Coordinates of C-alpha atoms and ligand atoms in Angstrom, one line a residue:
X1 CA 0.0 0.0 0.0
X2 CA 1.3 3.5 -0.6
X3 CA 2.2 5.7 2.2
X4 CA -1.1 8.0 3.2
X5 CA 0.6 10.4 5.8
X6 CA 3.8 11.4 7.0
X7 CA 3.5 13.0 10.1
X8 CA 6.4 15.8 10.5
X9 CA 7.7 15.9 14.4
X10 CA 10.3 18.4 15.4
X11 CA 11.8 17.2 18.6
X12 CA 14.3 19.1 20.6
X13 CA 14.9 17.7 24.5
X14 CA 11.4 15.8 24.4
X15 CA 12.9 13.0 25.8
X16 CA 9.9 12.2 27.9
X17 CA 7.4 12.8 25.4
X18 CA 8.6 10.9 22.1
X19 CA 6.9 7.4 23.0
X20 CA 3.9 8.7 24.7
X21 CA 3.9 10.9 21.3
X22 CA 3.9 7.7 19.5
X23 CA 1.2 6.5 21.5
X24 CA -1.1 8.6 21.5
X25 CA -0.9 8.8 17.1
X26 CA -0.9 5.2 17.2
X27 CA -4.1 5.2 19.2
X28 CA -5.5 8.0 17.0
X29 CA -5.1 6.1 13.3
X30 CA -6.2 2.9 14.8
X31 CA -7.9 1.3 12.2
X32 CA -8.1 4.0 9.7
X33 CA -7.4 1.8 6.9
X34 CA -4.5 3.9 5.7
X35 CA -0.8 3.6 5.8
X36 CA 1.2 6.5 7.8
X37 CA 4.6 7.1 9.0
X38 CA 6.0 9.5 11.8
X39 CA 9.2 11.2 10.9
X40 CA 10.9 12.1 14.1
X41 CA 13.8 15.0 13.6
X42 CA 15.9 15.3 16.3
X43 CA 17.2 18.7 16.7
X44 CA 20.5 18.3 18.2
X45 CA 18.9 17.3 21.2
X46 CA 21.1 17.7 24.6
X47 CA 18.9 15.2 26.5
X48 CA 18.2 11.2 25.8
X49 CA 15.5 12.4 22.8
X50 CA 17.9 10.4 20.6
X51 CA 18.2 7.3 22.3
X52 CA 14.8 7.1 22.7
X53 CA 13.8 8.0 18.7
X54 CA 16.3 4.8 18.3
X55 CA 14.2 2.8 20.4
X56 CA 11.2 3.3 18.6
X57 CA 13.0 3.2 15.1
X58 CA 13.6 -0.1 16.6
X59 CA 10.7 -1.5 17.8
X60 CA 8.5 -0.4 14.3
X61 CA 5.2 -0.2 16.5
X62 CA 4.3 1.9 13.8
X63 CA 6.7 3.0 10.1
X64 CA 9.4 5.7 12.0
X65 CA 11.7 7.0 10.6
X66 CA 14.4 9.5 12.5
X67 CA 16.7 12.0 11.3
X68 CA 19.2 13.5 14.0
X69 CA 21.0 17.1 13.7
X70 CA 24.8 17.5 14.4
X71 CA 23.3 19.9 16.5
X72 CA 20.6 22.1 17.2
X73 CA 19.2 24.5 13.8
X74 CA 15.6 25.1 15.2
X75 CA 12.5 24.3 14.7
X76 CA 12.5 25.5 11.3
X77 CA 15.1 23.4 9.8
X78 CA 13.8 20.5 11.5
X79 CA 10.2 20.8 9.5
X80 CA 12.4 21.2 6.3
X81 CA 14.5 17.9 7.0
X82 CA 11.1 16.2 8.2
X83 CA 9.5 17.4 5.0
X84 CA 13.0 16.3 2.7
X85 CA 12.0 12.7 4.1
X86 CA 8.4 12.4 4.8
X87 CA 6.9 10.1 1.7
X88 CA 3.6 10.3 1.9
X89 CA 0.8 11.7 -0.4
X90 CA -0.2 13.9 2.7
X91 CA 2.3 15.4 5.5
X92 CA 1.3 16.8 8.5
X93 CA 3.7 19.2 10.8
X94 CA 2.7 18.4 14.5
X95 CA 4.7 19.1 17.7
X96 CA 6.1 16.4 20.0
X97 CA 4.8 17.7 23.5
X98 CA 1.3 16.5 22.7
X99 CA -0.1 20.2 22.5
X100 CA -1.2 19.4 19.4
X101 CA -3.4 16.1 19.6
X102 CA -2.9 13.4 16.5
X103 CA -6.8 13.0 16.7
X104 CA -7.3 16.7 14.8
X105 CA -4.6 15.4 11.9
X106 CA -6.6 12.6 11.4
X107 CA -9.7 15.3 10.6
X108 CA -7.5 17.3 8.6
X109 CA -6.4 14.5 6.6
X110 CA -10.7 13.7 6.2
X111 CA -11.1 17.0 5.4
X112 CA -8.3 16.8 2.6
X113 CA -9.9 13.6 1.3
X114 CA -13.4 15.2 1.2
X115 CA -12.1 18.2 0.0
X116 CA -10.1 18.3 -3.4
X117 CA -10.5 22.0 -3.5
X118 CA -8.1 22.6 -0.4
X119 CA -4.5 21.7 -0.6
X120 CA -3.7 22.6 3.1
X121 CA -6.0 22.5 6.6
X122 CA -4.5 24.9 9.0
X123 CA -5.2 24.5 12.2
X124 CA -5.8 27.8 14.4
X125 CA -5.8 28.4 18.2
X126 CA -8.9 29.7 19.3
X127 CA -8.4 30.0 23.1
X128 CA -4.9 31.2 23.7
X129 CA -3.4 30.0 27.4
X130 CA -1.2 32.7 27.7
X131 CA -0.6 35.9 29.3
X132 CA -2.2 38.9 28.4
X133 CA 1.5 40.8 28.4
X134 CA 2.4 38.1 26.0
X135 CA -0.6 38.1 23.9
X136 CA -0.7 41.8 23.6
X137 CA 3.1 41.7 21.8
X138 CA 1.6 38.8 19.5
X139 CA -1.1 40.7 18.9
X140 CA 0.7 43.8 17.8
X141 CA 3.2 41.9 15.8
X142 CA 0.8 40.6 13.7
X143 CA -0.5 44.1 13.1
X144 CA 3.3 45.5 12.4
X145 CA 3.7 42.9 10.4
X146 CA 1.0 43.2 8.2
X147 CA 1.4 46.7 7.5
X148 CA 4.6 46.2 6.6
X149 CA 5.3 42.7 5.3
X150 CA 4.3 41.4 1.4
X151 CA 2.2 38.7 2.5
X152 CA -0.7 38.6 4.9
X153 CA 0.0 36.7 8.0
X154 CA -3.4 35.1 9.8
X155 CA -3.0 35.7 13.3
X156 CA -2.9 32.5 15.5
X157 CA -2.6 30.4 12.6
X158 CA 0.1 27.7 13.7
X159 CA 2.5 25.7 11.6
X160 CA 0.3 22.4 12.6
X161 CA -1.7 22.2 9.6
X162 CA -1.4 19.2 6.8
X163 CA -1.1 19.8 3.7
X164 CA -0.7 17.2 0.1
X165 CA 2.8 16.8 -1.7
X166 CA 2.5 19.6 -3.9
X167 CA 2.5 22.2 -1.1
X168 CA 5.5 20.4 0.9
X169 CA 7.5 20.5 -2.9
X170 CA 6.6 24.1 -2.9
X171 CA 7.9 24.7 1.1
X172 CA 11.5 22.7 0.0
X173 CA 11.9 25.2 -2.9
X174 CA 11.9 27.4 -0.8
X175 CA 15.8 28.0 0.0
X176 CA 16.5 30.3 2.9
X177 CA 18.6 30.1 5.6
X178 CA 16.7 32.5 7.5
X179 CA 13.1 30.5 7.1
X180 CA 10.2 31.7 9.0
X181 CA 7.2 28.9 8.4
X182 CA 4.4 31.6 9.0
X183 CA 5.7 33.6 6.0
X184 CA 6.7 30.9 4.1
X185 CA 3.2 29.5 4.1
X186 CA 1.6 32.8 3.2
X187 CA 4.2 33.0 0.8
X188 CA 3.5 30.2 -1.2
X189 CA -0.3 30.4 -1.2
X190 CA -2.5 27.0 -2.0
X191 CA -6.7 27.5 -0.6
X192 CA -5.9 27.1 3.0
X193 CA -8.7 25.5 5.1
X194 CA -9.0 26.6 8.6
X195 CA -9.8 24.9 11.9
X196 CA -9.5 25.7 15.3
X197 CA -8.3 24.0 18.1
X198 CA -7.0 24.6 21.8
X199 CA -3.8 23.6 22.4
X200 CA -3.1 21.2 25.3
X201 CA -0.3 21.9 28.4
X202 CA 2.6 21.1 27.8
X203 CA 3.2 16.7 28.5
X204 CA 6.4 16.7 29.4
X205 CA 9.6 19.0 29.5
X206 CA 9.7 23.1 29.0
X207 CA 9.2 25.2 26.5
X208 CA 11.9 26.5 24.6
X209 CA 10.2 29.7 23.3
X210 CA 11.3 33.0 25.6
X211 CA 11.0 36.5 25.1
X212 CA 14.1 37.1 23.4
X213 CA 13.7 34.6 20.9
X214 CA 10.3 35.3 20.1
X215 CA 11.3 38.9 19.5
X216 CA 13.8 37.5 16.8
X217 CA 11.6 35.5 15.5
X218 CA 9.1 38.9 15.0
X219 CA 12.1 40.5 13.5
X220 CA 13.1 37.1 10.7
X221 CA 9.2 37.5 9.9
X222 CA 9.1 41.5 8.6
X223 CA 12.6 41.9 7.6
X224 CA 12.3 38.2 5.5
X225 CA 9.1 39.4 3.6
X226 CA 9.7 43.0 2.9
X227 CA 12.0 45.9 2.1
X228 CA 9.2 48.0 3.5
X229 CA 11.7 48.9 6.6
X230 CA 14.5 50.6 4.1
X231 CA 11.8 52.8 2.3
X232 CA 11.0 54.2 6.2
X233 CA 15.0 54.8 6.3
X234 CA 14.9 56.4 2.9
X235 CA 11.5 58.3 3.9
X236 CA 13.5 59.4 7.7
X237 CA 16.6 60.9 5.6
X238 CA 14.0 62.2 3.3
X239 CA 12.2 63.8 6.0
X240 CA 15.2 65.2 8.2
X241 CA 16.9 66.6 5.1
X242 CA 13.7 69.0 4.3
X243 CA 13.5 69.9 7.8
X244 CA 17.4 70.6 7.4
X245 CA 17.0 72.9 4.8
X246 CA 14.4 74.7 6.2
X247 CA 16.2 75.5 9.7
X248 CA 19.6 76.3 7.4
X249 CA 17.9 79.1 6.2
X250 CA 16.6 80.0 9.2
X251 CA 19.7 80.3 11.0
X252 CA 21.2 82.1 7.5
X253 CA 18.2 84.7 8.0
X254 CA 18.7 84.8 11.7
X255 CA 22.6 85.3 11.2
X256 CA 22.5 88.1 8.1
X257 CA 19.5 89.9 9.8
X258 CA 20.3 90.2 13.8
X259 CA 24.1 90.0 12.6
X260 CA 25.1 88.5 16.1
X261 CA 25.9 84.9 16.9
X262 CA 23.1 82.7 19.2
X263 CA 24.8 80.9 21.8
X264 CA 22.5 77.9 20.4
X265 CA 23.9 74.9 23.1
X266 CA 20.4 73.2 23.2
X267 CA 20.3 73.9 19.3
X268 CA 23.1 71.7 18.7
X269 CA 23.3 69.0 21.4
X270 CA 19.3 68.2 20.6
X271 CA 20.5 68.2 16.5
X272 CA 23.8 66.2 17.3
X273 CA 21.7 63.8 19.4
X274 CA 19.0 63.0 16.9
X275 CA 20.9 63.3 13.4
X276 CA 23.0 60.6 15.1
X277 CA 20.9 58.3 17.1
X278 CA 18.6 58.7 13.4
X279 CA 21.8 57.7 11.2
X280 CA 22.8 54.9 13.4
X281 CA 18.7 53.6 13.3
X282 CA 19.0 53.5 9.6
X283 CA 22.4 51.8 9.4
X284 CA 20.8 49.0 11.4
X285 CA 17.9 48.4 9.6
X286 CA 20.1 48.5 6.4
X287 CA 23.3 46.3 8.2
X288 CA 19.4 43.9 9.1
X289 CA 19.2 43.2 5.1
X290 CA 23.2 43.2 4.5
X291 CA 23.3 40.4 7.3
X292 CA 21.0 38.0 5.6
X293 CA 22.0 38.6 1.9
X294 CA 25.8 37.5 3.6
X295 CA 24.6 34.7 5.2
X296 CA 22.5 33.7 2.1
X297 CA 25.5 34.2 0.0
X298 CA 27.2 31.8 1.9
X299 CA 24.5 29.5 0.8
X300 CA 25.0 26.7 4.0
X301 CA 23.2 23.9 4.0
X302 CA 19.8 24.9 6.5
X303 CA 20.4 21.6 8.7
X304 CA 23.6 18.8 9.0
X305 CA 21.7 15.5 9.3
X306 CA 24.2 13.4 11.0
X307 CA 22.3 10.0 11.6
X308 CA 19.4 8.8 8.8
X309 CA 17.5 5.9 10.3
X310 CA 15.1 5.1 7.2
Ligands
UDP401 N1 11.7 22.4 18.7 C1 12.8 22.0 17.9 N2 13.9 22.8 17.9 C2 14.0 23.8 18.7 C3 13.0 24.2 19.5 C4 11.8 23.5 19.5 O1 12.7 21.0 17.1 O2 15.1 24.5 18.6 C5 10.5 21.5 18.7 C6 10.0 21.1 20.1 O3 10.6 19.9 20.5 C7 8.5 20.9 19.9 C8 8.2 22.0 18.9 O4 9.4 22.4 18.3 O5 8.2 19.6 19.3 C9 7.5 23.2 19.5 O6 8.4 23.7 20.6 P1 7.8 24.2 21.9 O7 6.8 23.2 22.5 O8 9.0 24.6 22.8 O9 7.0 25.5 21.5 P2 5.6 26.0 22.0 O10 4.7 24.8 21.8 O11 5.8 26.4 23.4 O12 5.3 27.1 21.0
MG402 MG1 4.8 23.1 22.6

């Protein structure tokens, strides 16, 4: 029989969550009269992930196939290895702490089947269990985002979602070494079903997400999908250099006219101060772009996949 689903599962320090993981998606296909496969990618995991992926590669309860990281690349280049090896007509993306539950992939690949119009189902959180400082930065990312970015992010849309071959073709073409999923997703296009679900605690282990890193993640998202940013530079230099001009001649008029020279301290300090802290804003939202063109140029591979167990 031809492989039905691969199910995509970034793992990074989930060493207690892997087999229950299994489990539970075992449980959840139980005699649904397809073939599926889990592709486990461990993430340069610090913990026993590994040796516990190797157990289960072992023991076949169900096809698994694991692909482990010379170290740890993200989430991000984990879904790209997971999609380079997943072999089945659908794939579905799906975290390992058992947030997400295998039951709602099983619906999405229904809806798929039912559906020939849709070539993704995305699912969508529609409680959040989070605090409201966090949820307010969320939200306002999304709304920076979208007034600056090329393509239209959908707020609280996750990357679990599943999605037919064509679509995970289209995500590997993608190349970049910086890759944001959300963009990439919205990037791409395809008719995008929606669904919502809640996500679950956490089963085992921490998250990995903190403030700091989903701030950089924020920043990969607008400065990955639009050159919006260095026309505000442009518009800024625009801007300051008319107000320039105008004060120039001020101080000309002021100077021919009154004949004496102003003291002026505040005058320049305030001018000094903003010119520069303007310039240097500028230079870092242009060094942002002259980053990622020299790490693209370098063209790395996104992930090192030391160990391939098929
Ligand atoms: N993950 C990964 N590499 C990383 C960080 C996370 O593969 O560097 C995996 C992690 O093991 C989990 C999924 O990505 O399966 C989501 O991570 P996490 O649960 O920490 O994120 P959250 O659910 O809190 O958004
Ligand atoms: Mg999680």
């Amino acid at each position: 029989m031809e492989m039905k689903l691969s199910l995509v599962v970034p793992c990074y320090n989930e060493q207690d969550n892997v087999a229950n993981f299994q489990d539970s998606v075992i449980s959840a296909f139980n005699d649904c009269g397809y073939d599926y496969e889990i592709v486990f990618i461990d993430d340069g995991s610090t913990d026993g992930t590994l040796f516990a992926l190797r157990q289960l590669h072992k023991q076949q309860k169900c096809s698994v196939k694991v692909v482990s990281f010379s170290r740890n690349f993200g989430k991000e280049a984990g879904l790209y290895a997971g999609l380079k090896h997943a072999s089945g007509e659908y794939i579905a993306l799906i975290d390992a702490d058992l947030q997400q539950q295998p039951e709602l992939v099983r619906q999405m690949v229904q809806i798929l089947d039912d559906k020939p119009e849709y070539d993704v189902v995305a699912a969508y959180q529609d409680r959040r269990r989070e605090g409201k400082v966090l949820s307010l930065f969320k939200k306002s990312f999304y709304r920076i985002n979208n007034s600056l970015s090329d393509v239209n992010l959908k707020s609280d849309a996750s990357d679990f979602r599943t999605f037919r071959r064509c679509v995970a073709e289209s995500i590997l073409n993608m190349g970049e070494y910086h890759r944001f999923s959300k963009g990439i997703f919205a990037w791409i296009g395809y008719n995008t079903y929606y669904i919502p679900y809640t996500a679950q605690p956490r089963s085992a282990g921490k998250t990995k997400w903190n403030f700091k890193k989903l701030f950089n993640y924020g920043i990969d998202g607008i400065i990955g999908y639009s050159t919006k940013p260095l026309r505000i530079a442009s518009f800024l230099g625009t801007l300051t250099a008319i107000i320039a001009l105008i004060y120039s001649i001020v101080v000309i008029l002021e100077k021919l006219i009154t004949g004496i020279d102003i003291p002026g301290y505040a005058t320049a300090i305030v001018l000094i101060l903003w010119l520069g802290s303007m310039q240097l804003f500028c230079i870092g939202i242009i060094g942002e772009y002259v980053g990622r063109t020299f790490e693209q140029s370098k063209d790395r591979p996104i992930c090192i996949e030391k160990e391939i167990l098929e």
